[in-house]
Short mmCIF file of C-alpha atoms in Angstrom, two decimals:
data_model
loop_
_atom_site.label_atom_id
_atom_site.label_comp_id
_atom_site.label_asym_id
_atom_site.label_seq_id
_atom_site.Cartn_x
_atom_site.Cartn_y
_atom_site.Cartn_z
CA MET A 1 0.00 0.00 0.00
CA PRO A 2 1.52 3.37 -0.99
CA LEU A 3 1.59 6.31 1.38
CA TYR A 4 -1.83 7.92 1.38
CA ASP A 5 -4.32 9.72 3.63
CA LEU A 6 -2.78 12.97 4.96
CA SER A 7 0.83 14.14 4.79
CA PRO A 8 3.04 13.54 7.84
CA ASP A 9 2.88 17.25 8.72
CA GLU A 10 -0.91 17.26 8.48
CA LEU A 11 -1.18 14.12 10.59
CA VAL A 12 0.74 15.60 13.49
CA SER A 13 -1.84 18.37 13.89
CA TYR A 14 -4.95 16.46 12.77
CA ARG A 15 -7.53 16.94 15.53
CA PRO A 16 -10.99 16.66 13.99
CA GLU A 17 -14.33 17.10 15.68
CA VAL A 18 -16.00 13.69 16.03
CA ALA A 19 -19.68 13.20 16.78
CA GLU A 20 -20.30 12.43 20.45
CA PRO A 21 -23.73 11.61 21.91
CA ASP A 22 -24.98 13.83 24.74
CA ASP A 23 -25.44 10.83 27.03
CA PHE A 24 -22.01 9.30 26.34
CA ASP A 25 -20.79 9.50 29.95
CA ALA A 26 -24.10 8.40 31.45
CA PHE A 27 -24.33 5.49 29.01
CA TRP A 28 -20.94 4.11 29.96
CA ARG A 29 -21.27 4.87 33.67
CA GLU A 30 -24.54 2.94 33.84
CA THR A 31 -23.09 0.09 31.75
CA ILE A 32 -20.01 -0.35 33.96
CA GLU A 33 -21.97 0.05 37.20
CA ALA A 34 -24.42 -2.64 36.10
CA ALA A 35 -21.57 -5.03 35.31
CA ARG A 36 -19.86 -4.36 38.64
CA ALA A 37 -23.10 -5.08 40.47
CA HIS A 38 -22.73 -8.78 39.70
CA ALA A 39 -21.18 -10.61 42.63
CA THR A 40 -19.79 -13.49 40.56
CA PRO A 41 -16.34 -14.37 41.91
CA VAL A 42 -13.11 -14.40 39.93
CA VAL A 43 -11.80 -17.97 39.58
CA ARG A 44 -8.11 -18.84 39.19
CA THR A 45 -7.01 -22.36 38.32
CA PRO A 46 -3.27 -23.17 38.13
CA VAL A 47 -2.24 -24.65 34.78
CA ASP A 48 0.32 -27.45 34.62
CA THR A 49 2.74 -26.47 31.85
CA PRO A 50 6.35 -27.41 31.00
CA LEU A 51 7.31 -23.74 31.50
CA THR A 52 9.86 -23.47 34.30
CA ALA A 53 10.31 -19.70 34.73
CA VAL A 54 6.65 -18.65 34.98
CA ASP A 55 3.45 -19.67 36.71
CA VAL A 56 0.24 -19.72 34.66
CA ASP A 57 -3.35 -19.53 35.87
CA ASP A 58 -6.51 -20.08 33.84
CA VAL A 59 -8.69 -17.15 34.92
CA THR A 60 -12.45 -16.76 34.62
CA PHE A 61 -13.87 -13.39 35.58
CA PRO A 62 -17.33 -11.78 35.26
CA GLY A 63 -17.62 -9.44 32.28
CA PHE A 64 -20.64 -7.74 30.78
CA ASP A 65 -23.83 -8.75 32.60
CA GLY A 66 -21.71 -11.02 34.80
CA GLN A 67 -21.03 -13.34 31.85
CA PRO A 68 -17.87 -15.47 32.19
CA VAL A 69 -14.76 -14.28 30.33
CA LYS A 70 -11.54 -16.28 30.13
CA ALA A 71 -7.95 -15.04 30.44
CA TRP A 72 -4.44 -16.29 31.02
CA LEU A 73 -2.54 -14.88 34.00
CA THR A 74 1.24 -15.31 33.67
CA LEU A 75 3.56 -14.50 36.59
CA PRO A 76 7.34 -14.69 36.93
CA ARG A 77 8.04 -17.65 39.21
CA GLU A 78 10.75 -15.72 41.03
CA ARG A 79 8.90 -12.73 42.43
CA SER A 80 8.60 -10.71 45.60
CA GLY A 81 5.88 -8.28 46.57
CA PRO A 82 3.05 -6.98 44.38
CA LEU A 83 4.11 -6.54 40.75
CA PRO A 84 3.37 -3.89 38.15
CA THR A 85 0.89 -5.44 35.76
CA VAL A 86 0.02 -5.41 32.07
CA VAL A 87 -3.48 -6.29 30.83
CA HIS A 88 -3.50 -7.17 27.13
CA TYR A 89 -6.44 -7.05 24.66
CA ASN A 90 -6.32 -8.98 21.40
CA GLY A 91 -6.69 -8.08 17.73
CA TYR A 92 -9.82 -8.66 15.64
CA GLY A 93 -10.75 -12.31 15.21
CA GLY A 94 -8.19 -13.75 17.61
CA GLY A 95 -8.65 -15.59 20.90
CA ARG A 96 -6.40 -16.03 23.91
CA GLY A 97 -4.54 -18.92 22.30
CA LEU A 98 -2.15 -21.01 24.44
CA PRO A 99 -0.26 -20.12 27.63
CA HIS A 100 3.25 -20.42 26.18
CA GLN A 101 2.42 -17.69 23.65
CA HIS A 102 2.25 -15.03 26.39
CA LEU A 103 5.67 -14.83 28.01
CA LEU A 104 7.16 -11.43 27.14
CA TRP A 105 5.84 -9.32 30.02
CA ALA A 106 6.28 -12.00 32.67
CA ALA A 107 9.87 -12.46 31.45
CA ALA A 108 10.36 -8.72 32.05
CA GLY A 109 9.11 -9.03 35.64
CA TYR A 110 5.48 -7.99 35.27
CA ALA A 111 2.26 -9.76 36.12
CA TYR A 112 0.46 -10.26 32.81
CA LEU A 113 -3.21 -10.89 32.04
CA PHE A 114 -4.15 -11.74 28.45
CA MET A 115 -7.91 -11.43 28.00
CA ASP A 116 -9.88 -13.69 25.70
CA THR A 117 -12.24 -11.91 23.28
CA ARG A 118 -15.87 -12.98 23.50
CA GLY A 119 -17.23 -14.60 20.37
CA GLN A 120 -13.89 -14.38 18.55
CA GLY A 121 -10.94 -16.72 18.17
CA SER A 122 -11.66 -18.47 14.88
CA THR A 123 -10.09 -16.16 12.30
CA TRP A 124 -6.39 -16.47 13.17
CA GLY A 125 -4.18 -17.69 16.02
CA ASP A 126 -4.89 -20.72 18.20
CA GLY A 127 -8.46 -20.31 19.35
CA GLY A 128 -10.54 -18.70 22.06
CA HIS A 129 -12.68 -19.99 24.88
CA THR A 130 -15.24 -17.25 25.60
CA PRO A 131 -18.64 -17.37 23.88
CA ASP A 132 -20.80 -14.31 23.31
CA PRO A 133 -24.23 -15.46 24.49
CA VAL A 134 -26.01 -12.29 23.36
CA GLY A 135 -28.04 -12.43 20.15
CA SER A 136 -28.19 -9.87 17.37
CA GLY A 137 -30.52 -8.62 14.70
CA PRO A 138 -29.43 -8.55 11.06
CA ALA A 139 -25.66 -8.14 10.83
CA HIS A 140 -22.85 -8.62 8.36
CA PRO A 141 -20.48 -11.49 9.22
CA GLY A 142 -18.02 -10.29 11.84
CA VAL A 143 -18.88 -8.25 14.92
CA MET A 144 -18.84 -4.64 13.72
CA THR A 145 -22.57 -4.52 12.97
CA GLN A 146 -23.87 -6.91 15.65
CA GLY A 147 -26.62 -4.97 17.42
CA VAL A 148 -25.67 -1.78 15.62
CA GLU A 149 -29.22 -0.38 15.55
CA ASP A 150 -29.04 0.40 19.27
CA PRO A 151 -25.91 1.18 21.34
CA HIS A 152 -27.27 -0.90 24.22
CA ASP A 153 -27.21 -4.00 21.98
CA HIS A 154 -23.92 -3.42 20.20
CA TYR A 155 -21.13 -5.98 20.43
CA TYR A 156 -18.47 -3.51 21.55
CA ARG A 157 -20.52 -2.40 24.54
CA ARG A 158 -20.03 -5.92 25.81
CA LEU A 159 -16.38 -6.22 24.83
CA PHE A 160 -15.36 -2.87 26.33
CA THR A 161 -17.16 -3.78 29.54
CA ASP A 162 -15.29 -7.10 29.62
CA ALA A 163 -12.06 -5.14 29.22
CA VAL A 164 -12.83 -2.85 32.16
CA ARG A 165 -13.77 -5.84 34.29
CA ALA A 166 -10.47 -7.50 33.40
CA VAL A 167 -8.72 -4.59 35.10
CA ASP A 168 -11.07 -4.92 38.07
CA ALA A 169 -10.31 -8.64 38.28
CA VAL A 170 -6.53 -8.37 38.11
CA ARG A 171 -6.53 -5.75 40.85
CA THR A 172 -7.93 -8.33 43.26
CA PHE A 173 -4.89 -10.61 42.92
CA PRO A 174 -2.35 -10.42 45.78
CA GLU A 175 0.55 -10.63 43.30
CA VAL A 176 -0.60 -7.40 41.61
CA ASP A 177 0.17 -3.80 42.55
CA ALA A 178 -3.29 -2.33 41.96
CA THR A 179 -1.82 1.18 41.59
CA ARG A 180 0.37 0.12 38.65
CA VAL A 181 -1.88 -1.52 36.06
CA ALA A 182 -1.19 -0.77 32.41
CA VAL A 183 -3.35 -1.77 29.45
CA THR A 184 -2.15 -2.59 25.96
CA GLY A 185 -3.17 -4.06 22.61
CA GLY A 186 -2.84 -3.70 18.87
CA SER A 187 -5.54 -2.97 16.29
CA GLN A 188 -8.83 -4.00 17.97
CA GLY A 189 -6.79 -4.42 21.15
CA GLY A 190 -5.39 -0.92 20.76
CA GLY A 191 -8.87 0.52 20.32
CA THR A 192 -10.00 -1.42 23.38
CA ALA A 193 -7.06 -0.11 25.40
CA LEU A 194 -8.05 3.47 24.48
CA ALA A 195 -11.63 2.75 25.55
CA VAL A 196 -10.47 1.40 28.90
CA ALA A 197 -8.21 4.43 29.27
CA GLY A 198 -11.30 6.62 29.11
CA LEU A 199 -13.46 4.37 31.28
CA VAL A 200 -10.99 3.64 34.12
CA PRO A 201 -9.71 6.89 35.62
CA ASP A 202 -6.77 5.51 37.63
CA LEU A 203 -4.75 3.42 35.19
CA TRP A 204 -0.98 3.55 35.44
CA ALA A 205 -0.24 3.53 31.70
CA VAL A 206 -1.73 2.87 28.25
CA MET A 207 0.01 1.34 25.21
CA ALA A 208 -2.07 1.35 22.03
CA ASP A 209 -0.64 0.13 18.73
CA VAL A 210 -2.18 0.89 15.31
CA PRO A 211 -5.54 1.25 17.09
CA PHE A 212 -8.77 0.24 15.39
CA LEU A 213 -12.18 1.83 16.13
CA CYS A 214 -10.97 5.43 15.96
CA HIS A 215 -12.65 8.22 13.93
CA ILE A 216 -14.85 5.44 12.58
CA ARG A 217 -16.89 7.47 10.12
CA ARG A 218 -13.75 8.72 8.38
CA ALA A 219 -12.24 5.23 8.31
CA VAL A 220 -15.35 3.79 6.66
CA GLY A 221 -15.07 6.47 3.99
CA LEU A 222 -11.37 5.84 3.36
CA VAL A 223 -10.94 2.06 3.21
CA ASP A 224 -12.77 -0.94 1.77
CA SER A 225 -10.80 -3.44 3.85
CA HIS A 226 -12.42 -5.35 6.68
CA PRO A 227 -13.37 -4.91 9.45
CA TYR A 228 -14.50 -1.39 8.48
CA GLY A 229 -15.75 -2.89 5.23
CA GLU A 230 -18.35 -4.81 7.24
CA ILE A 231 -20.08 -1.50 7.93
CA THR A 232 -20.03 -0.52 4.26
CA LYS A 233 -21.48 -3.87 3.20
CA PHE A 234 -24.15 -3.75 5.92
CA LEU A 235 -25.24 -0.25 4.90
CA SER A 236 -25.28 -1.17 1.21
CA ILE A 237 -28.12 -3.55 2.12
CA ASN A 238 -29.68 -1.72 5.08
CA ARG A 239 -29.78 1.67 3.43
CA ASN A 240 -32.20 3.09 5.98
CA LEU A 241 -29.91 2.46 8.96
CA GLU A 242 -27.02 4.82 8.25
CA SER A 243 -27.96 7.37 10.90
CA ALA A 244 -28.62 4.76 13.60
CA THR A 245 -25.42 2.88 12.72
CA PHE A 246 -23.08 5.82 13.07
CA ARG A 247 -24.84 7.04 16.20
CA THR A 248 -24.24 3.66 17.82
CA LEU A 249 -20.62 3.61 16.68
CA SER A 250 -20.04 7.04 18.23
CA TYR A 251 -20.35 5.40 21.66
CA ILE A 252 -17.35 3.19 20.93
CA ASP A 253 -15.23 5.62 18.91
CA GLY A 254 -11.71 5.78 20.32
CA VAL A 255 -11.57 9.54 19.87
CA ASN A 256 -14.39 10.02 22.36
CA HIS A 257 -12.81 7.64 24.86
CA ALA A 258 -9.30 9.05 24.38
CA ARG A 259 -10.32 12.57 25.34
CA ARG A 260 -11.37 11.23 28.77
CA ALA A 261 -8.13 9.36 29.48
CA THR A 262 -5.81 10.35 32.31
CA ALA A 263 -2.85 7.90 32.16
CA PRO A 264 0.39 8.33 30.17
CA LEU A 265 0.19 6.96 26.63
CA LEU A 266 2.58 5.26 24.25
CA ALA A 267 0.90 4.89 20.84
CA SER A 268 2.10 3.73 17.44
CA VAL A 269 1.00 4.30 13.86
CA ALA A 270 1.99 2.83 10.49
CA LEU A 271 1.80 5.29 7.62
CA ARG A 272 0.99 2.64 4.99
CA ASP A 273 -1.73 1.00 7.06
CA PRO A 274 -4.68 0.02 4.79
CA ILE A 275 -6.85 -1.16 7.70
CA CYS A 276 -6.53 1.62 10.28
CA PRO A 277 -5.75 4.78 8.29
CA PRO A 278 -3.08 6.95 9.93
CA SER A 279 -5.38 9.95 10.23
CA THR A 280 -7.81 7.95 12.35
CA VAL A 281 -5.00 6.96 14.73
CA TYR A 282 -3.80 10.56 15.00
CA ALA A 283 -7.36 11.73 15.56
CA ALA A 284 -7.48 9.73 18.79
CA TYR A 285 -3.90 10.53 19.75
CA ASN A 286 -4.30 14.27 19.31
CA HIS A 287 -7.46 14.25 21.42
CA TYR A 288 -5.91 12.01 24.07
CA GLY A 289 -5.89 13.16 27.67
CA ARG A 290 -8.40 14.89 29.91
CA PRO A 291 -7.25 18.53 30.33
CA GLY A 292 -4.98 18.86 33.33
CA SER A 293 -4.32 15.10 33.58
CA ARG A 294 -0.97 13.39 33.30
CA GLY A 295 -2.16 11.78 30.09
CA ALA A 296 -2.64 15.16 28.43
CA SER A 297 1.02 16.04 28.93
CA ASP A 298 2.70 12.61 28.86
CA ARG A 299 2.05 10.94 25.51
CA THR A 300 4.32 9.61 22.81
CA MET A 301 3.70 8.42 19.25
CA GLU A 302 6.02 5.97 17.52
CA VAL A 303 5.78 6.26 13.73
CA TYR A 304 6.56 3.44 11.27
CA PRO A 305 6.61 5.15 7.84
CA HIS A 306 7.14 2.02 5.72
CA ASN A 307 4.83 -0.45 7.46
CA GLU A 308 1.26 -1.52 6.97
CA HIS A 309 -1.04 -2.86 9.68
CA GLU A 310 1.72 -4.97 11.27
CA GLY A 311 3.09 -1.67 12.56
CA GLY A 312 6.29 -1.89 14.57
CA GLY A 313 6.08 -5.58 15.44
CA GLY A 314 8.95 -6.67 17.67
CA PHE A 315 10.53 -3.22 17.46
CA GLN A 316 7.45 -1.74 19.09
CA GLU A 317 7.47 -4.42 21.80
CA ALA A 318 11.06 -3.44 22.60
CA ARG A 319 9.98 0.21 22.73
CA GLN A 320 7.13 -0.67 25.11
CA LEU A 321 9.47 -2.51 27.45
CA GLU A 322 11.80 0.47 27.49
CA TRP A 323 8.99 3.02 27.91
CA LEU A 324 7.22 1.23 30.75
CA ALA A 325 10.50 0.65 32.61
CA ALA A 326 11.29 4.36 32.28
CA LEU A 327 7.81 5.24 33.56
CA ALA A 328 8.31 2.99 36.58
CA ALA A 329 11.70 4.56 37.25
CA ARG A 330 10.26 8.10 37.04
CA ASP A 331 7.48 7.18 39.40
CA ALA A 332 10.02 5.75 41.85
CA GLY A 333 12.38 8.70 41.46
CA THR A 334 15.16 6.52 40.06
CA THR A 335 16.90 6.04 36.72
CA ALA A 336 15.68 3.35 34.31
CA PRO A 337 18.15 0.52 33.65
#
């Protein structure tokens, strides 16, 4: 894919107005409060693996409407005291896979929770284990248009609530320092991390790579690739639902969540990305941070000019390790190794 969208100079200052419903805050407050009202316990089951340097637990926690959501918790076997923690959300179509695939953050000394994605896990990777028991009206294959006629029924209301409840769950673990919980993900996971950044006011840090679900109306107009293409196909059949569709999607748009975030941010963008156009990523990044918060003044964008949706890959993981260690050192008043 050639360079397209806006020029690099235009991207840096691109801060568009994005439609936001008047009841955005009330909608999400009521949604999260309803989920937290469920008293279903978090269940941890140790997993017997041949891994010798980490301990792995199979976690089940209550997500949207108290529905069970699976995750892997990976801990360094040699540990002392509560650990800084990373909660990871997956890309579109993937599931939590297998325990040995989630070792990076535990190897770096962090507690690490990798959340399964409800109703996904059969497009790539090694499977998922969390069903989505909620039905839907007419929808294009995929999840973008499931329940899109009403924001209360939309798929991402459930997924974003699961993601918030994953943070709630991990904070109950004695191995976790509840004051130092970071969230991360790429593509759909990056968009989910931005949503959680806006919905959880006391996160430690946010790392969002080539985030999906940002400035959605512009993205639909720029690309034919899926998953945004699911919306185009749906509206080509359901011509009378354009207004309702984009109103619902405004409740999940990463721009609207980003402007409510308070935690420091490390983001990344790929300038040849044909799935998440660079301008949509910058739209969320340039709106990121509630005025006066640490997030508004402490944010960094890593740019990969020659990459498509794979973004920075392992180079970005190395940057995340460096960035989070530096953040921890600053918070402790020391120098990062």
